[in-house]
PDB file of C-alpha atoms and ligand atoms in Angstrom:
ATOM      1  CA  MET H 161       2.369  18.651 -10.711  1.00  0.00           C
ATOM      2  CA  ALA H 162       0.208  17.061  -8.172  1.00  0.00           C
ATOM      3  CA  SER H 163       1.929  13.102  -8.178  1.00  0.00           C
ATOM      4  CA  ILE H 164      -0.451  10.060  -8.997  1.00  0.00           C
ATOM      5  CA  PHE H 165      -0.763   8.816  -5.129  1.00  0.00           C
ATOM      6  CA  THR H 166      -2.048  12.675  -4.636  1.00  0.00           C
ATOM      7  CA  LYS H 167      -4.749  12.177  -7.274  1.00  0.00           C
ATOM      8  CA  ILE H 168      -5.833   8.802  -6.602  1.00  0.00           C
ATOM      9  CA  ILE H 169      -6.141  10.617  -2.504  1.00  0.00           C
ATOM     10  CA  SER H 170      -8.399  13.817  -3.644  1.00  0.00           C
ATOM     11  CA  GLY H 171     -10.424  10.355  -5.503  1.00  0.00           C
ATOM     12  CA  GLU H 172      -9.564  12.080  -9.047  1.00  0.00           C
ATOM     13  CA  ILE H 173      -8.160   9.201  -9.820  1.00  0.00           C
ATOM     14  CA  PRO H 174      -9.956   6.354  -8.728  1.00  0.00           C
ATOM     15  CA  SER H 175      -8.815   2.751  -6.424  1.00  0.00           C
ATOM     16  CA  PHE H 176      -9.387   0.463  -4.544  1.00  0.00           C
ATOM     17  CA  LYS H 177      -9.306   1.648  -1.025  1.00  0.00           C
ATOM     18  CA  ILE H 178      -8.286  -0.255   1.932  1.00  0.00           C
ATOM     19  CA  TYR H 179      -8.153   2.445   5.069  1.00  0.00           C
ATOM     20  CA  GLU H 180      -7.542   5.791   5.297  1.00  0.00           C
ATOM     21  CA  ASP H 181      -7.417   8.465   8.058  1.00  0.00           C
ATOM     22  CA  GLU H 182      -6.296  12.426   8.545  1.00  0.00           C
ATOM     23  CA  ASN H 183      -2.850  12.042   7.355  1.00  0.00           C
ATOM     24  CA  TYR H 184      -2.400   8.612   5.689  1.00  0.00           C
ATOM     25  CA  PHE H 185      -4.027   6.221   2.633  1.00  0.00           C
ATOM     26  CA  ALA H 186      -3.881   3.043   2.107  1.00  0.00           C
ATOM     27  CA  PHE H 187      -4.675   1.430  -1.282  1.00  0.00           C
ATOM     28  CA  LEU H 188      -3.833  -1.904  -3.124  1.00  0.00           C
ATOM     29  CA  ASP H 189      -1.364  -1.606  -5.756  1.00  0.00           C
ATOM     30  CA  ILE H 190      -2.451  -1.922  -9.343  1.00  0.00           C
ATOM     31  CA  ASN H 191       0.403  -4.186  -9.875  1.00  0.00           C
ATOM     32  CA  PRO H 192       0.961  -6.313  -7.455  1.00  0.00           C
ATOM     33  CA  ASN H 193       3.619  -9.235  -6.186  1.00  0.00           C
ATOM     34  CA  ALA H 194       0.786 -11.106  -4.457  1.00  0.00           C
ATOM     35  CA  LEU H 195      -2.701 -11.230  -3.633  1.00  0.00           C
ATOM     36  CA  GLY H 196      -3.386  -8.161  -1.151  1.00  0.00           C
ATOM     37  CA  HIS H 197       0.113  -5.886  -2.025  1.00  0.00           C
ATOM     38  CA  THR H 198      -1.142  -2.832  -0.545  1.00  0.00           C
ATOM     39  CA  LEU H 199       0.559   0.400  -0.846  1.00  0.00           C
ATOM     40  CA  CYS H 200       0.283   3.480   2.450  1.00  0.00           C
ATOM     41  CA  VAL H 201       1.027   7.069   1.599  1.00  0.00           C
ATOM     42  CA  PRO H 202       0.935  10.091   3.219  1.00  0.00           C
ATOM     43  CA  LYS H 203      -1.279  13.005   2.311  1.00  0.00           C
ATOM     44  CA  LYS H 204       1.229  14.836   2.542  1.00  0.00           C
ATOM     45  CA  GLU H 205       3.272  14.672  -0.898  1.00  0.00           C
ATOM     46  CA  VAL H 206       6.866  14.045  -0.361  1.00  0.00           C
ATOM     47  CA  ASP H 207       9.287  12.269  -2.311  1.00  0.00           C
ATOM     48  CA  GLN H 208      11.496  10.269  -0.032  1.00  0.00           C
ATOM     49  CA  VAL H 209      10.805   8.101   2.632  1.00  0.00           C
ATOM     50  CA  PHE H 210      13.750   9.764   4.736  1.00  0.00           C
ATOM     51  CA  ASP H 211      12.828  13.189   3.998  1.00  0.00           C
ATOM     52  CA  LEU H 212      10.064  12.678   6.831  1.00  0.00           C
ATOM     53  CA  ASP H 213       9.654  14.550   9.877  1.00  0.00           C
ATOM     54  CA  ASP H 214      10.072  12.044  12.238  1.00  0.00           C
ATOM     55  CA  ASP H 215       6.570  12.227  13.505  1.00  0.00           C
ATOM     56  CA  ALA H 216       5.415  12.174  10.141  1.00  0.00           C
ATOM     57  CA  LEU H 217       7.785   8.703   9.934  1.00  0.00           C
ATOM     58  CA  SER H 218       6.289   6.949  12.845  1.00  0.00           C
ATOM     59  CA  GLY H 219       2.704   7.711  12.361  1.00  0.00           C
ATOM     60  CA  LEU H 220       3.578   6.473   8.844  1.00  0.00           C
ATOM     61  CA  MET H 221       4.973   2.897  10.461  1.00  0.00           C
ATOM     62  CA  ILE H 222       1.929   2.833  12.605  1.00  0.00           C
ATOM     63  CA  PHE H 223      -0.512   3.353  10.237  1.00  0.00           C
ATOM     64  CA  SER H 224       1.189   1.304   7.962  1.00  0.00           C
ATOM     65  CA  LYS H 225       0.745  -1.613  11.121  1.00  0.00           C
ATOM     66  CA  LYS H 226      -3.051  -1.383  11.860  1.00  0.00           C
ATOM     67  CA  VAL H 227      -2.389  -1.877   7.338  1.00  0.00           C
ATOM     68  CA  ALA H 228      -0.596  -4.961   7.593  1.00  0.00           C
ATOM     69  CA  HIS H 229      -2.379  -7.045  10.708  1.00  0.00           C
ATOM     70  CA  ALA H 230      -5.377  -6.483   8.709  1.00  0.00           C
ATOM     71  CA  ILE H 231      -3.703  -8.166   5.188  1.00  0.00           C
ATOM     72  CA  LYS H 232      -1.860 -11.093   7.671  1.00  0.00           C
ATOM     73  CA  LYS H 233      -5.867 -11.848   8.753  1.00  0.00           C
ATOM     74  CA  ALA H 234      -7.157 -11.934   5.510  1.00  0.00           C
ATOM     75  CA  VAL H 235      -4.815 -13.766   3.239  1.00  0.00           C
ATOM     76  CA  VAL H 236      -2.994 -17.252   3.768  1.00  0.00           C
ATOM     77  CA  CYS H 237       0.953 -16.035   3.897  1.00  0.00           C
ATOM     78  CA  LYS H 238       3.867 -16.612   6.140  1.00  0.00           C
ATOM     79  CA  ARG H 239       4.055 -12.755   7.086  1.00  0.00           C
ATOM     80  CA  VAL H 240       3.399  -8.956   5.922  1.00  0.00           C
ATOM     81  CA  GLY H 241       6.537  -8.348   4.061  1.00  0.00           C
ATOM     82  CA  ILE H 242       7.787  -4.219   4.003  1.00  0.00           C
ATOM     83  CA  SER H 243       9.765  -2.797   1.206  1.00  0.00           C
ATOM     84  CA  VAL H 244       9.944   0.987   0.860  1.00  0.00           C
ATOM     85  CA  ILE H 245      11.487   1.658  -3.129  1.00  0.00           C
ATOM     86  CA  GLY H 246       9.911   4.900  -5.027  1.00  0.00           C
ATOM     87  CA  LEU H 247      12.047   4.980  -8.130  1.00  0.00           C
ATOM     88  CA  GLU H 248       8.512   4.925 -10.216  1.00  0.00           C
ATOM     89  CA  VAL H 249       6.279   7.170  -8.032  1.00  0.00           C
ATOM     90  CA  PRO H 250       8.378  10.610  -6.252  1.00  0.00           C
ATOM     91  CA  HIS H 251       6.380  10.558  -3.089  1.00  0.00           C
ATOM     92  CA  VAL H 252       6.415   8.960   0.326  1.00  0.00           C
ATOM     93  CA  HIS H 253       4.514   4.879  -0.041  1.00  0.00           C
ATOM     94  CA  VAL H 254       5.047   1.586   1.712  1.00  0.00           C
ATOM     95  CA  HIS H 255       4.400  -1.748   0.115  1.00  0.00           C
ATOM     96  CA  LEU H 256       2.617  -4.216   2.818  1.00  0.00           C
ATOM     97  CA  ILE H 257       3.750  -8.017   0.832  1.00  0.00           C
ATOM     98  CA  PRO H 258       2.235 -10.937   2.228  1.00  0.00           C
ATOM     99  CA  ILE H 259       5.037 -13.189   1.865  1.00  0.00           C
ATOM    100  CA  ASN H 260       6.169 -16.778   2.317  1.00  0.00           C
ATOM    101  CA  THR H 261       9.149 -16.683   0.484  1.00  0.00           C
ATOM    102  CA  MET H 262      12.393 -14.120   0.743  1.00  0.00           C
ATOM    103  CA  GLY H 263      11.580 -14.532  -3.326  1.00  0.00           C
ATOM    104  CA  ASP H 264       8.145 -13.038  -2.795  1.00  0.00           C
ATOM    105  CA  MET H 265       9.411  -9.619  -2.204  1.00  0.00           C
ATOM    106  CA  SER H 266      11.274  -9.475  -5.248  1.00  0.00           C
ATOM    107  CA  PHE H 267       9.552  -7.075  -7.331  1.00  0.00           C
ATOM    108  CA  ASP H 268      10.367  -9.157 -10.596  1.00  0.00           C
ATOM    109  CA  SER H 269       7.453 -11.264 -10.472  1.00  0.00           C
ATOM    110  CA  LYS H 270       4.355 -10.043 -10.432  1.00  0.00           C
ATOM    111  CA  ILE H 271      -0.204 -11.921 -10.319  1.00  0.00           C
ATOM    112  CA  GLN H 272      -2.748 -10.857 -12.397  1.00  0.00           C
ATOM    113  CA  LEU H 273      -5.438 -10.307 -10.739  1.00  0.00           C
ATOM    114  CA  THR H 274      -9.281  -9.395 -12.623  1.00  0.00           C
ATOM    115  CA  LYS H 275     -11.509  -6.322 -11.325  1.00  0.00           C
ATOM    116  CA  ASP H 276     -13.581  -8.752  -9.605  1.00  0.00           C
ATOM    117  CA  GLN H 277     -10.741  -9.625  -7.599  1.00  0.00           C
ATOM    118  CA  PHE H 278      -8.982  -6.441  -6.283  1.00  0.00           C
ATOM    119  CA  VAL H 279     -12.877  -6.264  -4.944  1.00  0.00           C
ATOM    120  CA  GLU H 280     -13.005  -9.155  -3.762  1.00  0.00           C
ATOM    121  CA  ILE H 281      -9.516  -8.511  -1.542  1.00  0.00           C
ATOM    122  CA  MET H 282      -9.787  -5.142  -1.259  1.00  0.00           C
ATOM    123  CA  ASN H 283     -13.000  -5.903   0.736  1.00  0.00           C
ATOM    124  CA  LYS H 284     -11.087  -8.571   2.768  1.00  0.00           C
ATOM    125  CA  ILE H 285      -8.798  -6.380   4.200  1.00  0.00           C
ATOM    126  CA  LYS H 286     -11.301  -3.572   4.566  1.00  0.00           C
ATOM    127  CA  SER H 287     -13.131  -6.077   7.246  1.00  0.00           C
ATOM    128  CA  TYR H 288     -10.068  -6.333   9.221  1.00  0.00           C
ATOM    129  CA  ILE H 289      -9.051  -2.738   9.582  1.00  0.00           C
TER     130      ILE H 289
HETATM  131  P1  LIG C  45       7.768   2.194  -6.836  1.00  0.00           P
HETATM  132  O1  LIG C  45       7.907   3.489  -6.942  1.00  0.00           O
HETATM  133  O2  LIG C  45       9.206   1.984  -7.086  1.00  0.00           O
HETATM  134  O3  LIG C  45       8.086   1.720  -5.489  1.00  0.00           O
HETATM  135  O4  LIG C  45       5.980   1.806  -7.347  1.00  0.00           O
HETATM  136  C1  LIG C  45       5.467   2.301  -7.387  1.00  0.00           C
HETATM  137  C2  LIG C  45       4.489   1.112  -7.239  1.00  0.00           C
HETATM  138  O5  LIG C  45       2.925   2.184  -7.421  1.00  0.00           O
HETATM  139  C3  LIG C  45       4.371   0.097  -8.178  1.00  0.00           C
HETATM  140  O6  LIG C  45       4.511  -0.912  -7.677  1.00  0.00           O
HETATM  141  C4  LIG C  45       2.851   0.591  -8.761  1.00  0.00           C
HETATM  142  O7  LIG C  45       2.358  -0.578  -9.045  1.00  0.00           O
HETATM  143  C5  LIG C  45       2.171   1.779  -7.679  1.00  0.00           C
HETATM  144  N1  LIG C  45       0.947   1.578  -9.133  1.00  0.00           N
HETATM  145  C6  LIG C  45       1.882   3.137  -9.626  1.00  0.00           C
HETATM  146  N2  LIG C  45       0.270   3.296  -9.957  1.00  0.00           N
HETATM  147  C7  LIG C  45      -0.608   3.017  -9.469  1.00  0.00           C
HETATM  148  C8  LIG C  45      -2.038   3.251  -9.172  1.00  0.00           C
HETATM  149  N3  LIG C  45      -2.940   4.060 -10.347  1.00  0.00           N
HETATM  150  N4  LIG C  45      -2.889   2.657  -8.580  1.00  0.00           N
HETATM  151  C9  LIG C  45      -2.314   1.546  -8.054  1.00  0.00           C
HETATM  152  N5  LIG C  45      -0.972   1.438  -7.512  1.00  0.00           N
HETATM  153  C10 LIG C  45      -0.255   2.259  -8.228  1.00  0.00           C
END
């Protein structure tokens, strides 16, 4: 069965899309740690990050770098943190999270955003891609 991220990539499930190219897709995390929390996903559905072949893994990092630079311009933060977990969704994804402290990488504290706030930050990040 297709993963929820495959359904997002195909458009079957809506998302706050930031950017895509031939092989990768970026969209806002629906339950963000921080404003601008974005997921970068390979279109090819693979569960675990270190099962990606070398080209797919390096391509994912290069794609994530482009998105992270746009996030850094769009959100006031010290840096953009990167994390790969995958315990909830078994389809490789890189979390890009604007951070000011180590604690900001914690998945225990979440923020609530309205749809308008999601759309606003989506458009702002997109404008810097
Ligand atoms: P994990 O697999 O543990 O890295 O976590 C999966 C992440 O995907 C979580 O941060 C969720 O909030 C996020 N997520 C799950 N479903 C969606 C969705 N439909 N749209 C955007 N983000 C999602």
